């Protein structure tokens, strides 16, 4: 007789009236898990892990549901949903944020901003803290304060054997190293502690220009980023829209002396006035929502991304040529400058790779109708193929889509063998596999 799963939260199966709502995620796919457990507390999380281990069940963990590969809501799996575990406690004296696993970046940024504090966070407020930070975390403050994983001070998690661990630099340092870059492979996080920094306001926003100015905007972007201070994080954009028009632009967050910003952005002056300019002083809670409307929840998306060592003429031309063929109404092409504090962290300090890269390239292709899937997915893959000859080694784990498992070892680079060893130790049966999966045996892949 199969034992019952006993939790304080709700267990939702396909016959439950809330099933269709509970399985909704950012990416508009029709995923049908076997059961969804809406955990009420960390004890529920531990019970779900123990139950899945004893019954040899596939287990996924869903936070905000913003995983680009939709791995958090797999067909036929038991899903531990952590959305109700969204508590945030700020310790202003120690400059730390204690965060539950279902919290979103908007929650953390709003709470920390009350004390004039912030950390590197996502540029969309609804993105979950845990998933973003455990696999790197490229955000608006990264060049000054490092990636989000660099600011994880401590973690609490439950491993596949049901054991609770508290890890930091002094306690289980090997596991702490692995969690900062490949964390979802090793357990279910029940709490995170993040470092905060004294920062009250920034200058941030987007300047949009007509699509035909994209070559000039990209040239200006290359000039700006060649001499950018660590206080400046910038994105080059090319955008589709629901009305079929295209636009291009620069997004920025500047946390330095405001009087210096005009000089830094001088290469944009020859372009004339932008069509839209939202660059202004913002508090940190508002900063996290800059991109909230750009990729609406429930649309259909496919991604391709690469690291770039430089932004030379050849790769720039390849990107611009593909931009001109955009048809998706929610499509965005990004270039974001890396470096700064991200690049100064030693390569072996965490499991997060790509620290030598100068830029990250990303295309988020977004459309509405399922009958366009084949065409739009093929277009996205073609864009990735066009940029790949110019790409640097590796890849950002948070940007790898469902059809890119073959890129996972390269994404972790030199860290991968050590991660495999730790995977054998902490999750030998690969129970935690609905992620950017570290495979314990090099010739065996669990799908």
Coordinates of C-alpha atoms in Angstrom, one line a residue:
X1 CA 0.0 0.0 0.0
X2 CA 1.4 3.4 -1.0
X3 CA 1.8 5.7 2.0
X4 CA 0.1 9.0 2.0
X5 CA 1.9 12.3 1.7
X6 CA 1.0 14.4 4.7
X7 CA 1.6 18.2 4.5
X8 CA 0.0 21.4 5.9
X9 CA -0.3 22.8 2.4
X10 CA -2.6 21.7 -0.4
X11 CA -2.1 18.8 -2.7
X12 CA -3.5 19.5 -6.1
X13 CA -4.0 16.6 -8.7
X14 CA -5.3 16.9 -12.2
X15 CA -8.9 16.5 -11.0
X16 CA -8.6 19.5 -8.6
X17 CA -10.5 22.7 -9.4
X18 CA -7.2 24.7 -9.0
X19 CA -5.1 22.4 -11.1
X20 CA -5.1 24.6 -14.2
X21 CA -4.2 27.7 -12.2
X22 CA -1.5 25.9 -10.2
X23 CA 0.4 24.6 -13.3
X24 CA 0.6 28.0 -15.0
X25 CA 4.2 29.3 -15.5
X26 CA 5.8 32.2 -17.3
X27 CA 6.3 30.2 -20.5
X28 CA 2.9 29.5 -22.0
X29 CA 3.2 25.7 -22.4
X30 CA 0.7 23.0 -21.5
X31 CA 2.6 21.2 -18.8
X32 CA 0.7 18.5 -16.8
X33 CA 2.5 17.3 -13.6
X34 CA 1.1 14.4 -11.7
X35 CA 0.6 16.4 -8.5
X36 CA 1.4 19.8 -7.3
X37 CA 2.1 20.3 -3.5
X38 CA 1.6 23.9 -2.5
X39 CA 4.0 23.9 0.5
X40 CA 3.0 25.9 3.5
X41 CA 6.4 25.9 5.2
X42 CA 9.8 24.4 5.1
X43 CA 8.6 21.3 6.9
X44 CA 6.3 20.6 4.0
X45 CA 9.3 20.9 1.6
X46 CA 11.3 18.3 3.7
X47 CA 8.3 16.0 3.7
X48 CA 7.9 16.2 -0.1
X49 CA 11.6 15.5 -0.6
X50 CA 11.4 12.5 1.7
X51 CA 8.3 11.2 0.1
X52 CA 9.7 11.5 -3.4
X53 CA 12.9 9.7 -2.3
X54 CA 11.0 6.8 -0.6
X55 CA 8.6 6.3 -3.6
X56 CA 11.3 6.9 -6.2
X57 CA 9.2 9.7 -7.8
X58 CA 10.5 12.4 -10.2
X59 CA 10.5 15.6 -8.2
X60 CA 10.6 19.2 -9.4
X61 CA 10.6 22.4 -7.5
X62 CA 8.6 25.4 -8.7
X63 CA 9.1 28.9 -7.3
X64 CA 8.0 31.8 -9.4
X65 CA 7.7 29.6 -12.5
X66 CA 10.0 31.9 -14.5
X67 CA 12.5 29.2 -15.6
X68 CA 13.0 29.8 -19.3
X69 CA 13.1 26.1 -20.1
X70 CA 9.9 25.3 -18.1
X71 CA 11.7 22.6 -16.2
X72 CA 10.0 23.5 -13.0
X73 CA 6.6 22.1 -14.1
X74 CA 7.4 18.8 -15.9
X75 CA 4.8 16.4 -17.2
X76 CA 4.1 13.5 -14.9
X77 CA 6.2 14.7 -12.0
X78 CA 5.6 15.5 -8.4
X79 CA 6.0 19.3 -8.0
X80 CA 6.9 21.1 -4.8
X81 CA 5.5 24.6 -5.2
X82 CA 7.2 27.1 -2.9
X83 CA 5.3 30.3 -3.9
X84 CA 3.7 30.7 -0.5
X85 CA 7.1 30.6 1.2
X86 CA 7.9 34.2 0.4
X87 CA 9.1 35.7 3.6
X88 CA 11.8 38.3 3.6
X89 CA 13.6 39.7 6.7
X90 CA 16.2 42.5 6.4
X91 CA 19.0 42.7 9.0
X92 CA 20.1 46.4 8.4
X93 CA 23.0 46.3 10.8
X94 CA 24.7 43.3 9.3
X95 CA 23.4 44.2 5.8
X96 CA 21.9 40.8 5.1
X97 CA 18.6 39.7 3.7
X98 CA 17.1 36.4 5.0
X99 CA 14.8 35.1 2.2
X100 CA 12.4 32.1 1.9
X101 CA 12.6 30.1 -1.3
X102 CA 9.4 31.4 -2.9
X103 CA 10.3 35.1 -2.6
X104 CA 10.5 37.2 -5.7
X105 CA 13.0 39.9 -6.4
X106 CA 10.4 42.6 -6.1
X107 CA 9.8 41.4 -2.5
X108 CA 13.4 41.6 -1.6
X109 CA 14.2 44.9 -3.3
X110 CA 11.2 46.6 -1.7
X111 CA 12.1 45.4 1.8
X112 CA 15.8 46.3 1.5
X113 CA 15.1 49.7 -0.1
X114 CA 13.4 50.8 3.2
X115 CA 16.9 50.7 4.7
X116 CA 18.7 52.2 1.8
X117 CA 20.1 48.7 0.9
X118 CA 20.2 46.6 -2.3
X119 CA 22.0 43.7 -4.0
X120 CA 22.3 42.3 -7.5
X121 CA 18.8 41.2 -8.6
X122 CA 16.9 40.4 -11.7
X123 CA 15.5 43.2 -13.9
X124 CA 12.0 41.7 -13.7
X125 CA 10.4 42.0 -10.3
X126 CA 8.4 38.7 -10.6
X127 CA 11.5 36.5 -11.1
X128 CA 12.2 34.2 -8.2
X129 CA 15.2 34.9 -6.0
X130 CA 16.3 31.2 -5.5
X131 CA 16.4 30.1 -9.2
X132 CA 18.0 33.3 -10.4
X133 CA 20.7 33.4 -7.7
X134 CA 21.6 29.7 -7.6
X135 CA 22.5 29.6 -11.3
X136 CA 24.5 32.9 -11.5
X137 CA 22.3 35.9 -11.5
X138 CA 23.2 38.6 -14.0
X139 CA 21.5 41.9 -13.0
X140 CA 21.5 45.6 -12.9
X141 CA 24.1 46.0 -10.2
X142 CA 26.4 43.1 -11.2
X143 CA 29.4 45.1 -12.5
X144 CA 29.6 46.9 -9.1
X145 CA 28.6 44.1 -6.7
X146 CA 29.0 40.8 -8.6
X147 CA 26.5 38.3 -9.8
X148 CA 23.7 37.3 -7.4
X149 CA 25.4 34.0 -6.6
X150 CA 28.5 36.0 -5.4
X151 CA 26.3 37.6 -2.8
X152 CA 24.9 34.4 -1.3
X153 CA 26.2 34.5 2.3
X154 CA 24.6 31.3 3.4
X155 CA 22.0 28.7 2.4
X156 CA 19.7 26.2 4.1
X157 CA 18.7 23.2 2.0
X158 CA 17.3 19.6 2.1
X159 CA 19.3 17.0 0.2
X160 CA 18.0 13.9 -1.5
X161 CA 18.5 11.8 1.7
X162 CA 16.2 14.2 3.6
X163 CA 19.0 15.8 5.6
X164 CA 18.9 19.5 6.4
X165 CA 22.1 21.4 5.7
X166 CA 23.2 24.9 6.6
X167 CA 26.1 25.8 4.3
X168 CA 28.5 28.8 4.0
X169 CA 32.2 29.4 3.6
X170 CA 33.0 27.6 6.8
X171 CA 30.3 24.9 7.0
X172 CA 30.3 22.3 4.2
X173 CA 32.3 24.6 1.9
X174 CA 32.3 22.1 -1.0
X175 CA 28.5 22.1 -1.1
X176 CA 28.4 25.9 -0.7
X177 CA 30.7 26.2 -3.7
X178 CA 28.5 24.0 -5.8
X179 CA 25.2 25.7 -4.8
X180 CA 26.5 29.0 -6.1
X181 CA 26.1 28.2 -9.8
X182 CA 24.5 24.8 -10.0
X183 CA 22.4 24.8 -6.8
X184 CA 19.2 23.1 -7.9
X185 CA 21.1 20.0 -8.7
X186 CA 22.0 19.3 -5.0
X187 CA 18.8 19.9 -3.0
X188 CA 15.8 22.0 -2.2
X189 CA 16.7 25.4 -0.8
X190 CA 14.6 26.3 2.2
X191 CA 16.3 29.7 2.9
X192 CA 18.9 32.0 1.5
X193 CA 20.9 34.8 3.1
X194 CA 22.1 37.5 0.8
X195 CA 24.6 40.3 1.2
X196 CA 23.2 43.8 0.8
X197 CA 25.0 47.1 0.0
X198 CA 24.3 50.7 0.9
X199 CA 22.7 52.2 -2.2
X200 CA 19.6 54.5 -2.1
X201 CA 19.0 55.5 -5.7
X202 CA 20.2 54.9 -9.2
X203 CA 19.7 56.5 -12.6
X204 CA 18.0 53.9 -14.8
X205 CA 15.7 53.3 -17.7
X206 CA 15.5 52.8 -21.5
X207 CA 16.1 55.0 -24.5
X208 CA 14.4 53.8 -27.6
X209 CA 15.1 54.7 -31.2
X210 CA 13.7 53.8 -34.6
X211 CA 14.8 50.4 -35.8
X212 CA 16.7 51.8 -38.8
X213 CA 19.1 53.4 -36.3
X214 CA 20.1 50.0 -34.9
X215 CA 23.6 50.1 -36.5
X216 CA 24.3 53.5 -35.1
X217 CA 22.9 52.6 -31.6
X218 CA 25.1 49.5 -31.5
X219 CA 28.2 51.5 -32.5
X220 CA 27.4 53.9 -29.7
X221 CA 26.9 51.0 -27.3
X222 CA 30.3 49.5 -28.2
X223 CA 32.0 52.9 -27.6
X224 CA 30.2 53.4 -24.2
X225 CA 31.0 49.9 -23.0
X226 CA 34.6 50.1 -24.0
X227 CA 35.2 52.7 -21.2
X228 CA 32.3 52.0 -18.9
X229 CA 32.9 52.3 -15.1
X230 CA 31.8 49.5 -12.8
X231 CA 28.9 51.6 -11.7
X232 CA 27.3 51.3 -15.2
X233 CA 25.4 48.3 -16.5
X234 CA 24.1 48.7 -20.0
X235 CA 22.0 46.6 -22.5
X236 CA 21.7 47.0 -26.2
X237 CA 18.1 46.1 -27.3
X238 CA 16.3 45.3 -30.5
X239 CA 12.6 44.7 -30.0
X240 CA 9.6 43.4 -31.9
X241 CA 6.1 44.6 -30.9
X242 CA 2.4 43.5 -31.1
X243 CA 1.8 46.1 -33.8
X244 CA 4.5 44.7 -36.0
X245 CA 6.9 47.6 -35.7
X246 CA 10.5 47.3 -34.5
X247 CA 12.6 49.5 -32.2
X248 CA 16.1 49.6 -30.9
X249 CA 17.7 51.1 -27.8
X250 CA 19.9 51.2 -24.8
X251 CA 18.9 50.2 -21.3
X252 CA 21.1 51.3 -18.4
X253 CA 21.5 51.4 -14.6
X254 CA 24.1 53.8 -13.3
X255 CA 24.9 53.9 -9.6
X256 CA 27.8 56.4 -9.7
X257 CA 28.0 60.2 -9.6
X258 CA 25.0 61.5 -11.6
X259 CA 27.0 64.4 -12.9
X260 CA 29.2 62.1 -14.8
X261 CA 26.5 60.2 -16.7
X262 CA 26.0 62.7 -19.5
X263 CA 29.6 62.5 -20.4
X264 CA 29.6 58.7 -20.4
X265 CA 26.5 58.6 -22.7
X266 CA 27.9 61.3 -25.1
X267 CA 28.3 58.7 -27.9
X268 CA 24.5 58.6 -28.2
X269 CA 24.2 62.4 -28.9
X270 CA 24.6 62.2 -32.7
X271 CA 21.6 59.9 -32.9
X272 CA 19.3 62.8 -31.9
X273 CA 16.4 62.6 -29.5
X274 CA 15.1 59.1 -28.8
X275 CA 11.5 58.1 -29.5
X276 CA 11.1 57.3 -25.8
X277 CA 13.4 58.1 -22.9
X278 CA 12.6 56.6 -19.4
X279 CA 16.0 57.2 -17.9
X280 CA 15.6 58.9 -14.6
X281 CA 16.4 58.6 -10.9
X282 CA 14.8 55.6 -9.4
X283 CA 14.7 53.9 -6.0
X284 CA 15.8 50.3 -6.0
X285 CA 12.4 48.8 -5.7
X286 CA 11.4 50.5 -8.9
X287 CA 14.6 49.4 -10.7
X288 CA 13.7 45.7 -10.5
X289 CA 10.5 46.3 -12.5
X290 CA 12.1 48.0 -15.5
X291 CA 11.5 44.9 -17.8
X292 CA 8.3 43.7 -16.3
X293 CA 6.1 44.5 -19.3
X294 CA 8.5 43.3 -22.0
X295 CA 7.9 39.6 -21.8
X296 CA 4.3 39.0 -20.6
X297 CA 3.5 35.9 -18.7
X298 CA 1.8 33.2 -20.6
X299 CA 3.2 33.9 -24.1
X300 CA 5.2 31.3 -25.9
X301 CA 9.0 31.8 -25.8
X302 CA 12.2 30.2 -27.1
X303 CA 15.7 31.4 -26.2
X304 CA 19.2 31.3 -27.5
X305 CA 22.2 32.8 -25.7
X306 CA 26.0 33.0 -26.0
X307 CA 28.9 34.6 -24.2
X308 CA 31.0 36.9 -26.3
X309 CA 34.7 37.8 -25.8
X310 CA 34.3 41.0 -27.7
X311 CA 31.8 42.9 -29.7
X312 CA 33.6 43.2 -33.0
X313 CA 32.4 44.1 -36.5
X314 CA 31.7 40.5 -37.6
X315 CA 29.5 39.5 -34.7
X316 CA 27.8 42.9 -34.7
X317 CA 26.8 42.5 -38.3
X318 CA 25.6 38.9 -37.7
X319 CA 23.3 40.1 -34.9
X320 CA 22.0 43.1 -36.9
X321 CA 21.2 40.9 -39.9
X322 CA 19.1 38.6 -37.8
X323 CA 17.4 41.4 -36.0
X324 CA 15.9 42.6 -39.3
X325 CA 14.0 39.3 -39.6
X326 CA 12.1 39.5 -36.3
X327 CA 8.4 38.7 -36.6
X328 CA 7.6 37.7 -33.0
X329 CA 5.5 40.4 -31.2
X330 CA 7.2 39.8 -27.8
X331 CA 10.7 39.3 -29.2
X332 CA 13.7 41.0 -27.6
X333 CA 17.4 40.8 -28.5
X334 CA 19.8 41.7 -25.7
X335 CA 23.5 42.4 -25.4
X336 CA 24.6 43.0 -21.8
X337 CA 28.0 44.0 -20.8
X338 CA 29.6 41.8 -18.2
X339 CA 33.0 42.3 -16.6
X340 CA 33.6 44.6 -13.6
X341 CA 33.0 42.8 -10.3
X342 CA 31.7 39.7 -12.1
X343 CA 35.0 39.2 -13.8
X344 CA 37.2 39.9 -10.7
X345 CA 35.8 36.8 -8.8
X346 CA 38.3 34.0 -9.2
X347 CA 37.1 31.4 -11.7
X348 CA 37.3 28.6 -9.1
X349 CA 35.6 30.5 -6.3
X350 CA 32.1 29.3 -7.3
X351 CA 30.6 26.9 -9.7
X352 CA 29.4 29.7 -11.9
X353 CA 31.3 30.0 -15.2
X354 CA 31.7 32.6 -17.9
X355 CA 33.6 35.2 -15.8
X356 CA 36.1 35.9 -18.6
X357 CA 33.3 36.9 -21.0
X358 CA 32.9 40.6 -22.0
X359 CA 29.3 40.4 -23.1
X360 CA 26.2 38.2 -22.9
X361 CA 24.1 37.8 -26.0
X362 CA 20.4 36.7 -25.6
X363 CA 17.4 36.4 -27.9
X364 CA 14.0 35.9 -26.3
X365 CA 11.7 35.1 -29.1
X366 CA 8.1 35.6 -28.0
X367 CA 4.8 34.8 -29.8
X368 CA 1.2 34.0 -29.0
X369 CA -0.2 31.1 -31.0
X370 CA 0.8 27.5 -30.8
X371 CA 0.5 27.0 -34.5
X372 CA 3.5 29.3 -34.9
X373 CA 5.7 27.1 -32.7
X374 CA 7.7 25.3 -35.4
X375 CA 8.4 28.5 -37.4
X376 CA 9.4 30.6 -34.4
X377 CA 11.5 27.9 -32.7
X378 CA 13.4 27.3 -36.0
X379 CA 14.0 31.1 -36.3
X380 CA 15.3 31.3 -32.8
X381 CA 17.7 28.4 -33.4
X382 CA 18.8 30.0 -36.6
X383 CA 19.7 33.2 -34.7
X384 CA 21.7 31.2 -32.2
X385 CA 23.5 29.4 -35.1
X386 CA 24.4 32.7 -36.7
X387 CA 26.1 34.0 -33.5
X388 CA 27.7 30.8 -32.4
X389 CA 30.8 31.1 -34.7
X390 CA 31.7 34.3 -32.8
X391 CA 30.8 33.0 -29.3
X392 CA 33.1 32.5 -26.4
X393 CA 33.2 29.1 -24.6
X394 CA 30.4 28.2 -22.2
X395 CA 27.0 29.6 -21.7
X396 CA 24.8 31.2 -19.0
X397 CA 22.8 28.4 -17.3
X398 CA 19.8 30.6 -16.6
X399 CA 19.5 31.2 -20.4
X400 CA 19.7 27.6 -21.6
X401 CA 16.4 26.4 -23.1
X402 CA 14.9 22.9 -23.0
X403 CA 16.6 21.7 -26.1
X404 CA 20.2 22.7 -25.0
X405 CA 21.1 19.9 -22.5
X406 CA 24.2 19.3 -24.7
X407 CA 25.5 22.7 -23.7
X408 CA 25.3 22.1 -19.9
X409 CA 28.8 20.7 -19.4
X410 CA 30.4 23.6 -21.3
X411 CA 28.3 26.1 -19.3
X412 CA 30.0 24.9 -16.1
X413 CA 33.4 24.5 -17.9
X414 CA 36.3 23.5 -15.7
X415 CA 33.9 23.1 -12.7
X416 CA 31.9 20.3 -14.3
X417 CA 34.0 17.3 -13.1
X418 CA 34.0 18.6 -9.5
X419 CA 30.2 19.1 -9.8
X420 CA 29.8 15.5 -11.0
X421 CA 31.8 14.2 -8.0
X422 CA 29.5 16.2 -5.6
X423 CA 26.4 15.0 -7.5
X424 CA 27.4 11.4 -6.8
X425 CA 27.8 12.3 -3.2
X426 CA 24.6 14.3 -2.6
X427 CA 22.2 13.0 -5.2
X428 CA 23.4 9.7 -6.6
X429 CA 20.0 8.7 -8.0
X430 CA 19.6 12.2 -9.7
X431 CA 16.3 12.9 -8.0
X432 CA 16.9 16.6 -8.6
X433 CA 17.1 16.5 -12.4
X434 CA 14.6 19.0 -13.6
X435 CA 17.2 21.8 -13.9
X436 CA 20.4 22.4 -15.8
X437 CA 21.3 18.9 -14.8
X438 CA 24.7 17.8 -13.6
X439 CA 25.0 14.1 -14.7
X440 CA 27.0 12.1 -12.3
X441 CA 28.2 9.7 -15.0
X442 CA 29.5 11.3 -18.1
X443 CA 27.9 8.8 -20.4
X444 CA 24.4 8.6 -18.8
X445 CA 21.8 11.2 -19.2
X446 CA 18.4 11.1 -17.3
X447 CA 15.7 13.0 -19.1

